[in-house]
PDB file of C-alpha atoms in Angstrom:
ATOM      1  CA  UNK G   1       0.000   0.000   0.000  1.00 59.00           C
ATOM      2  CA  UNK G   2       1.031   3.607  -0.904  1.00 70.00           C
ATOM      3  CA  UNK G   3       2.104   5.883   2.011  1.00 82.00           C
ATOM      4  CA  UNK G   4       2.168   9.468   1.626  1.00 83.00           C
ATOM      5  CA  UNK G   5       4.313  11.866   3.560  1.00 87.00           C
ATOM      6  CA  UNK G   6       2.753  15.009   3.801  1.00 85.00           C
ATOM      7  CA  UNK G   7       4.397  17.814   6.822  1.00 84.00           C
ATOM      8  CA  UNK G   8       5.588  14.895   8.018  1.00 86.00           C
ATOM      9  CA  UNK G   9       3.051  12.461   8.673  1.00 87.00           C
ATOM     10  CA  UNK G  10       2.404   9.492   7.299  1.00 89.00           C
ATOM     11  CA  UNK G  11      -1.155   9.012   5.277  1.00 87.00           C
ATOM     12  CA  UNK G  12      -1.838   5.663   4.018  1.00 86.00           C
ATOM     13  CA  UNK G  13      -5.173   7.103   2.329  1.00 87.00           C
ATOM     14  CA  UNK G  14      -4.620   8.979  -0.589  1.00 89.00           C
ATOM     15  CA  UNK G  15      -7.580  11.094  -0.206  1.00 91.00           C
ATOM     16  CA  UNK G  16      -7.295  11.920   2.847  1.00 90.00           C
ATOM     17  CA  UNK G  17      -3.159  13.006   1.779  1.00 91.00           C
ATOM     18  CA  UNK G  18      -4.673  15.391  -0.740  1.00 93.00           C
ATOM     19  CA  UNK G  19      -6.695  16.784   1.702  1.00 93.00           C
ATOM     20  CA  UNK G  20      -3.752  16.876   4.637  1.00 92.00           C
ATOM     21  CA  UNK G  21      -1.638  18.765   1.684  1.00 93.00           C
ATOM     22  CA  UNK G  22      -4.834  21.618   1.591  1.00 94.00           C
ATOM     23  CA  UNK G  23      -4.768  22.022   4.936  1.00 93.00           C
ATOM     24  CA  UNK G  24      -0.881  22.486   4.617  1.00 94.00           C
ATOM     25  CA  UNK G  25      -0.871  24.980   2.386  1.00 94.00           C
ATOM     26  CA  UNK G  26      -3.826  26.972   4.575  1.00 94.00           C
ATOM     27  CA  UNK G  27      -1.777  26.648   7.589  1.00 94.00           C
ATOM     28  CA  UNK G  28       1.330  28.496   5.745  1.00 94.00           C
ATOM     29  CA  UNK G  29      -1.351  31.056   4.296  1.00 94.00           C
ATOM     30  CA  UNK G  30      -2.615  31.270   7.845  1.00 94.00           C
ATOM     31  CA  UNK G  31       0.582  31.957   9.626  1.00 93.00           C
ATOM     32  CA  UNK G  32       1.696  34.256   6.976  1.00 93.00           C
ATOM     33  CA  UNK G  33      -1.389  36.575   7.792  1.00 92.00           C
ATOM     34  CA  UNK G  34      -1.060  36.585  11.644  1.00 91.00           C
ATOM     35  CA  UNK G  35       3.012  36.607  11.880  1.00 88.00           C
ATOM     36  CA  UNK G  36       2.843  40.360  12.496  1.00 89.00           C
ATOM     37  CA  UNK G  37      -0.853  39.902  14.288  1.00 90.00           C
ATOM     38  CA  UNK G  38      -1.347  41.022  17.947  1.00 93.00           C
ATOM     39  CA  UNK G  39      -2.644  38.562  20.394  1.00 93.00           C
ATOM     40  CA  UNK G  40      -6.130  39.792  20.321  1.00 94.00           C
ATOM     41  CA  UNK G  41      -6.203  39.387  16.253  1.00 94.00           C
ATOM     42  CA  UNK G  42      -4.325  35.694  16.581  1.00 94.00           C
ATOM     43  CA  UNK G  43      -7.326  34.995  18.826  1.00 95.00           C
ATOM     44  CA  UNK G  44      -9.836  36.298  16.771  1.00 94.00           C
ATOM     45  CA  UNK G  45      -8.557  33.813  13.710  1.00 95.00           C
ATOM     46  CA  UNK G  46      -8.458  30.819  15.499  1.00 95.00           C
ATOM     47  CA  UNK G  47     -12.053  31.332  17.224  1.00 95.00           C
ATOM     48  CA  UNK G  48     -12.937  32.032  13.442  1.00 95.00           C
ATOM     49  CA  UNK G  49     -10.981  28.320  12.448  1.00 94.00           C
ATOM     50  CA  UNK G  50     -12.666  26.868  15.475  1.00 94.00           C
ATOM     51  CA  UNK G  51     -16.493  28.069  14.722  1.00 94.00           C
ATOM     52  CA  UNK G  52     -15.535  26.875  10.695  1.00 92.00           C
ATOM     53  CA  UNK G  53     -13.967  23.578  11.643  1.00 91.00           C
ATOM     54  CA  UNK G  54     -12.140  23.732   8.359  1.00 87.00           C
ATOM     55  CA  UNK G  55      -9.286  21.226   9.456  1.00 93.00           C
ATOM     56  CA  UNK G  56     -10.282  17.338  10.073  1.00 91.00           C
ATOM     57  CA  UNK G  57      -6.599  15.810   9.320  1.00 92.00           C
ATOM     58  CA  UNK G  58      -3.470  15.350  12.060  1.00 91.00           C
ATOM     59  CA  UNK G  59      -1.690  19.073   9.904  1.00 94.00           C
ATOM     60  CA  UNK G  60      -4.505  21.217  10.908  1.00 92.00           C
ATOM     61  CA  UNK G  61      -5.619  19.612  14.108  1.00 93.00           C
ATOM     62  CA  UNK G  62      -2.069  19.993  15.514  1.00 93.00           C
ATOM     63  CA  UNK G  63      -2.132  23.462  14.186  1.00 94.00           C
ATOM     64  CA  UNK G  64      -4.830  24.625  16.319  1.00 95.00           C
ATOM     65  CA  UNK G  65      -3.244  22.712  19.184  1.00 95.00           C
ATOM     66  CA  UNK G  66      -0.204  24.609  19.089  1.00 95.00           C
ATOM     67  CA  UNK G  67      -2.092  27.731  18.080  1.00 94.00           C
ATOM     68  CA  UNK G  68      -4.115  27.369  21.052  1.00 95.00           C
ATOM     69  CA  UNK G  69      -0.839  26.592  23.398  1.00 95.00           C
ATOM     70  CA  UNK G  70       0.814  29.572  21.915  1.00 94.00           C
ATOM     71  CA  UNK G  71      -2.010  32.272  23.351  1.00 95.00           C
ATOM     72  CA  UNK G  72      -1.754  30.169  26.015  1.00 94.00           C
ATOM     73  CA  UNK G  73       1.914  30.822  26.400  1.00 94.00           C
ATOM     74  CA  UNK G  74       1.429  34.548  25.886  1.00 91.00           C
ATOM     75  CA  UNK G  75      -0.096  34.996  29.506  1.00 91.00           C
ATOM     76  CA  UNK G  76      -2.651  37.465  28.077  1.00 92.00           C
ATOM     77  CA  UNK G  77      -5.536  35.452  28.230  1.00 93.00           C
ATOM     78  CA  UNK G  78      -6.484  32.904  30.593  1.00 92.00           C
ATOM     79  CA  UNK G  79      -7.786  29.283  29.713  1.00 92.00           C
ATOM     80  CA  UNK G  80     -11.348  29.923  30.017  1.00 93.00           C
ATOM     81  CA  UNK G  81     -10.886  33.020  27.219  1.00 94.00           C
ATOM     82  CA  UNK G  82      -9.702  30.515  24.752  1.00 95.00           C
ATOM     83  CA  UNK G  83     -11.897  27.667  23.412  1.00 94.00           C
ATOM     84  CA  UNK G  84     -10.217  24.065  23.667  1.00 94.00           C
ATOM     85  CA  UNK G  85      -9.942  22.689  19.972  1.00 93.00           C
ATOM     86  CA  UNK G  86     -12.887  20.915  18.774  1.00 90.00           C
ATOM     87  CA  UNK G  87     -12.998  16.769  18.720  1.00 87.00           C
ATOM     88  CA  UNK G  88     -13.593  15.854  15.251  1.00 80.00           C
ATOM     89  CA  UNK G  89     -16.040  12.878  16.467  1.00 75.00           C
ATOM     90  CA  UNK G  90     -18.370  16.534  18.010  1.00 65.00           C
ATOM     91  CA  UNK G  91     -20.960  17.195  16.141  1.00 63.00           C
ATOM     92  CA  UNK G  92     -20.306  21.168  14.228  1.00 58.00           C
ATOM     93  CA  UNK G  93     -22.037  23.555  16.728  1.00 57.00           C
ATOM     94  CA  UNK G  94     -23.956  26.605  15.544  1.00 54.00           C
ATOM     95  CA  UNK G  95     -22.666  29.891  15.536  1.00 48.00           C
ATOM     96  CA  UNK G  96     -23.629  31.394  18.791  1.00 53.00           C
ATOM     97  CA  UNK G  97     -25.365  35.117  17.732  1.00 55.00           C
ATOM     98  CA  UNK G  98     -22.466  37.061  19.902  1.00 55.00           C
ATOM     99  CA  UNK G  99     -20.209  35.029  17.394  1.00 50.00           C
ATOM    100  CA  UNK G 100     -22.066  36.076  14.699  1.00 51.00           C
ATOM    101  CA  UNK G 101     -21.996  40.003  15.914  1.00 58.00           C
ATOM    102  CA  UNK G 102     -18.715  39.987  16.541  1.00 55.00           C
ATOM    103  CA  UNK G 103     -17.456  38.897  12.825  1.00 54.00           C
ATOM    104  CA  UNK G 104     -19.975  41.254  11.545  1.00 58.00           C
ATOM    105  CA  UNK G 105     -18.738  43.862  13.416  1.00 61.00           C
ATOM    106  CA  UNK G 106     -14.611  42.930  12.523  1.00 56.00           C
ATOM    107  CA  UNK G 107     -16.079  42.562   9.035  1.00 58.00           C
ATOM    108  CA  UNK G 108     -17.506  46.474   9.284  1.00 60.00           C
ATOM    109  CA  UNK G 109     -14.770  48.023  10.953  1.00 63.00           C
ATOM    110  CA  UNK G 110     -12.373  46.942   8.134  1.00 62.00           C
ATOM    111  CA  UNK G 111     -14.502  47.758   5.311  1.00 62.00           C
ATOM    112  CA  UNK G 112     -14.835  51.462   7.383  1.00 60.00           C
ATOM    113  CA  UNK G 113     -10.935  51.413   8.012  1.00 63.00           C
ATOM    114  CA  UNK G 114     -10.239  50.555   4.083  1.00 65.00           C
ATOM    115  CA  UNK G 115     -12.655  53.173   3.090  1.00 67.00           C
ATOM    116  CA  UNK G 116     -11.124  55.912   5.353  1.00 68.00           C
ATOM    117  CA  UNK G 117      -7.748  54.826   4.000  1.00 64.00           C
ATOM    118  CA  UNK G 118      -8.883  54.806   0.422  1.00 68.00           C
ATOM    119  CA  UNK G 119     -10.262  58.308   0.792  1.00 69.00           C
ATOM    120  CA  UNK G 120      -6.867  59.950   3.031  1.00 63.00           C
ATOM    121  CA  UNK G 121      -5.099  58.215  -0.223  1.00 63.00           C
ATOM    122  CA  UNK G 122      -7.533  60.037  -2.924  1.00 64.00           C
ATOM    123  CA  UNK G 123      -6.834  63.770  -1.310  1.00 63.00           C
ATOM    124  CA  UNK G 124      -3.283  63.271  -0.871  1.00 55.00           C
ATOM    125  CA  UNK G 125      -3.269  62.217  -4.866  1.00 55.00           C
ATOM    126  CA  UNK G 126      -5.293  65.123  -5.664  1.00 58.00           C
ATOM    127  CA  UNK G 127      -3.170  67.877  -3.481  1.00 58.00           C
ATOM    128  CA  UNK G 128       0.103  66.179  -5.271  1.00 53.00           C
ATOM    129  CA  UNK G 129      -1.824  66.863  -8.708  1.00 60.00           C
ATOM    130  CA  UNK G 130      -2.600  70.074  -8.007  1.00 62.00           C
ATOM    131  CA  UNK G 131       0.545  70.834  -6.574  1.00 62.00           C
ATOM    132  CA  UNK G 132       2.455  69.804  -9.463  1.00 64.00           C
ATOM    133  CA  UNK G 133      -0.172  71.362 -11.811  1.00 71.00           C
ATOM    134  CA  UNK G 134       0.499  74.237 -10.052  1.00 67.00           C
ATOM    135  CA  UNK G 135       4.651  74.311 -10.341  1.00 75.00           C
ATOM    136  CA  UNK G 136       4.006  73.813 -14.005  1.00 72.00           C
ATOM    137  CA  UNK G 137       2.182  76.573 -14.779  1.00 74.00           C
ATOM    138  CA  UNK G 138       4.564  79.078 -12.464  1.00 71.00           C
ATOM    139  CA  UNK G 139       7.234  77.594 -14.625  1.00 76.00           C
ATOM    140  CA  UNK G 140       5.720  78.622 -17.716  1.00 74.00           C
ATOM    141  CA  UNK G 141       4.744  82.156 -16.786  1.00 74.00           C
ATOM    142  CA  UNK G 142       8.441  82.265 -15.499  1.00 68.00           C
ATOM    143  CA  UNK G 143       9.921  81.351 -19.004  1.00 76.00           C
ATOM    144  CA  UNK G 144       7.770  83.779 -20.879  1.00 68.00           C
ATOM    145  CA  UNK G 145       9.148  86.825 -18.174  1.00 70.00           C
ATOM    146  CA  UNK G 146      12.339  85.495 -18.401  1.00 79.00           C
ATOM    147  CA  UNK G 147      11.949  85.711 -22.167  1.00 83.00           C
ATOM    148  CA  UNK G 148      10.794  89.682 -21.609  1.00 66.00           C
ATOM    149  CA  UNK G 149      13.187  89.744 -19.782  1.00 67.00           C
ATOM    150  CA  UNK G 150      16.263  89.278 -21.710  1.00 84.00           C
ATOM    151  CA  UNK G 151      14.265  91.539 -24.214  1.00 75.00           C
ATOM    152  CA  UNK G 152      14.285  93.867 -22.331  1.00 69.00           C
ATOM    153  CA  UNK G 153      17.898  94.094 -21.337  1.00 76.00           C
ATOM    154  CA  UNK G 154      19.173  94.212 -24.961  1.00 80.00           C
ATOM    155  CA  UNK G 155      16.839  96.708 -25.447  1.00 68.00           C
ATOM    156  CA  UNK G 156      18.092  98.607 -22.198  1.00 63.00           C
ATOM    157  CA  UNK G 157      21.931  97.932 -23.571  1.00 76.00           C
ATOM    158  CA  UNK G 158      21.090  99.061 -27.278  1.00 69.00           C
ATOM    159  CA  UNK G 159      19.591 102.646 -25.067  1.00 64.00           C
ATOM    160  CA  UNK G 160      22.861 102.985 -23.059  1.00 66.00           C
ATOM    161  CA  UNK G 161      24.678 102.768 -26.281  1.00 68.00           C
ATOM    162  CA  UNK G 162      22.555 105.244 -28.677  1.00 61.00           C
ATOM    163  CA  UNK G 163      22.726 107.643 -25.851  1.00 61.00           C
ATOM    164  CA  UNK G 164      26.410 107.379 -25.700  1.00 66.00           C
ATOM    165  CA  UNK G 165      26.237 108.350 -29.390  1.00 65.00           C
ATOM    166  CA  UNK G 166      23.032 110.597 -29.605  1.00 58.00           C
ATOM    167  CA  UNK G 167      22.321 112.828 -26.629  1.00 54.00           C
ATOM    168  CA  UNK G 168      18.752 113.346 -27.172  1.00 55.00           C
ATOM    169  CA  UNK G 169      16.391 113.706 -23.875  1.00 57.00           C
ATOM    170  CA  UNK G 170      13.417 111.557 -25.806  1.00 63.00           C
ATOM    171  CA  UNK G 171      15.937 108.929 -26.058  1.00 59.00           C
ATOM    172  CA  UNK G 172      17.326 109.044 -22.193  1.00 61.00           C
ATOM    173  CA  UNK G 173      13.400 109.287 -21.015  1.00 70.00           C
ATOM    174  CA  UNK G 174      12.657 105.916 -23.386  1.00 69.00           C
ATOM    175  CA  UNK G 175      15.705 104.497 -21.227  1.00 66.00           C
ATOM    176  CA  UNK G 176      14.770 105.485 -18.577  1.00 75.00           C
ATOM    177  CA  UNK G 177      11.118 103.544 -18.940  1.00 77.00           C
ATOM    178  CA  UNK G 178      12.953 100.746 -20.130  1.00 76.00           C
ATOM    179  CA  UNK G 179      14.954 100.537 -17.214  1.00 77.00           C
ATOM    180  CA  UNK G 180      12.226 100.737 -14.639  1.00 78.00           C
ATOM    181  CA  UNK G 181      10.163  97.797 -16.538  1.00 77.00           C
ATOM    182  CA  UNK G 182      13.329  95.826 -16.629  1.00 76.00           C
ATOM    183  CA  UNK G 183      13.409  96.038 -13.007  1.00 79.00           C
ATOM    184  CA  UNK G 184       9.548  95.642 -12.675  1.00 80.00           C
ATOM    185  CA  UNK G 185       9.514  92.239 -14.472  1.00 79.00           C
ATOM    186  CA  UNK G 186      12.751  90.923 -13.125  1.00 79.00           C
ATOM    187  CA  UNK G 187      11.811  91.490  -9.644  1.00 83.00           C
ATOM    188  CA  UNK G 188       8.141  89.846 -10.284  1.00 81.00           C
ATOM    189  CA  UNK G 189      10.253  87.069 -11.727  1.00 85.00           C
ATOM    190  CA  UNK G 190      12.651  86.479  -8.819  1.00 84.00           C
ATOM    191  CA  UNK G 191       9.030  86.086  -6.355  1.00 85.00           C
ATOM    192  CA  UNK G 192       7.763  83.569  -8.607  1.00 84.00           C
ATOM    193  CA  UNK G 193      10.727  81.591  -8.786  1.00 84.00           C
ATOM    194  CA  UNK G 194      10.457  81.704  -4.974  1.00 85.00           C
ATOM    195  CA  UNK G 195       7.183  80.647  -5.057  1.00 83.00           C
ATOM    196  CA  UNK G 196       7.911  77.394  -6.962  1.00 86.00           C
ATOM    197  CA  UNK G 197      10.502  76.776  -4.860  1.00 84.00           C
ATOM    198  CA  UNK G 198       8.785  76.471  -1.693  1.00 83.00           C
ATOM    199  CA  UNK G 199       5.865  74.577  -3.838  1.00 81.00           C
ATOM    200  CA  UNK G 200       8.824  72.149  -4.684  1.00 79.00           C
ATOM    201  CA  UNK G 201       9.688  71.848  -1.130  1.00 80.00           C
ATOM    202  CA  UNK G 202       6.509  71.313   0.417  1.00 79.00           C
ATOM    203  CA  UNK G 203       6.061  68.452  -2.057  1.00 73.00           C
ATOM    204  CA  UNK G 204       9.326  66.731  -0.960  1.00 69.00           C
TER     205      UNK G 204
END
């Protein structure tokens, strides 16, 4: 007869291996979900196990054994908080209705927790959007002043030099103009390149 050596016990039934190598692979899904887990939560999961009797084979029946001598171990409950594991020859009991309310109520609190988190994630997306929108469009009113800008200044340095040639007073007045729009724009250019700055930097 075929034996079959699944975690490390011996099944002689082949069905019953298949069904030992499930419960395997729900016991490694299982730990991997409560490794980080408080005590309270690790409870909460193998009250859930218990009430769904989803193990009947020597993996997942020593699984809730050790599961059980682990919050055991912890010191934060005492015996009578945590259910003894279930005799597969027991008939399944019902649910008791402060069972039921409880999962309901775990159930509801994460759907409320996802939401929330779902919703802080949304704004923070939009601010970042609207942040960035924002830098852009500094940036591009920046280059076209920039662009005046070094307009202006050869126009400013072709007026310094026709009025070192021509000493007319129309042409030192136009210079004069010149000069004081020069100064207009480059100073409104040097705040918005502040601004994006500290846009930048509340981003980061």
């Amino acid at each position: 007869m075929a034996k079959y050596n699944i975690g490390g016990y011996i099944f002689d039934d082949e069905n019953k291996a298949k069904k030992a190598a499930k419960e395997l692979k729900a016991v490694e899904y299982i730990l991997g979900q409560i490794k980080d887990s408080d005590e309270n939560a690790v409870l909460t999961v193998y009250k859930k196990l218990l009430n769904q009797r989803m193990f009947s084979t020597e993996i997942g029946m020593s699984f809730l054994a050790q599961l059980r001598q682990n919050l055991l171990d912890s010191e934060v409950f005492t015996p009578e908080d945590i259910p003894p594991v279930y005799s597969l020859e027991e008939p399944p009991k019902d649910v008791t209705p402060e069972e039921k309310t409880e999962d309901t109520n775990s159930s509801s609190d994460e759907k409320v927790s996802k939401a929330k988190k779902e919703k802080a994630d949304k704004k923070v997306v939009a601010k970042v959007t609207n942040d960035s929108l924002e830098i852009k469009r500094l940036k591009a009113i920046n280059k076209v002043l920039l662009i005046f800008c070094i307009a202006l200044l050869l126009c400013v340095l072709g007026m310094f030099y026709v009025s070192t040639t021509i000493n007319s007073p129309t042409i030192l007045d136009y210079e004069e103009k010149l000069i004081d729009k020069y100064s207009s724009w480059e100073q409104d250019l040097t705040e918005r390149e502040e601004a994006i700055r500290e846009k930048e930097q509340e981003q980061q």
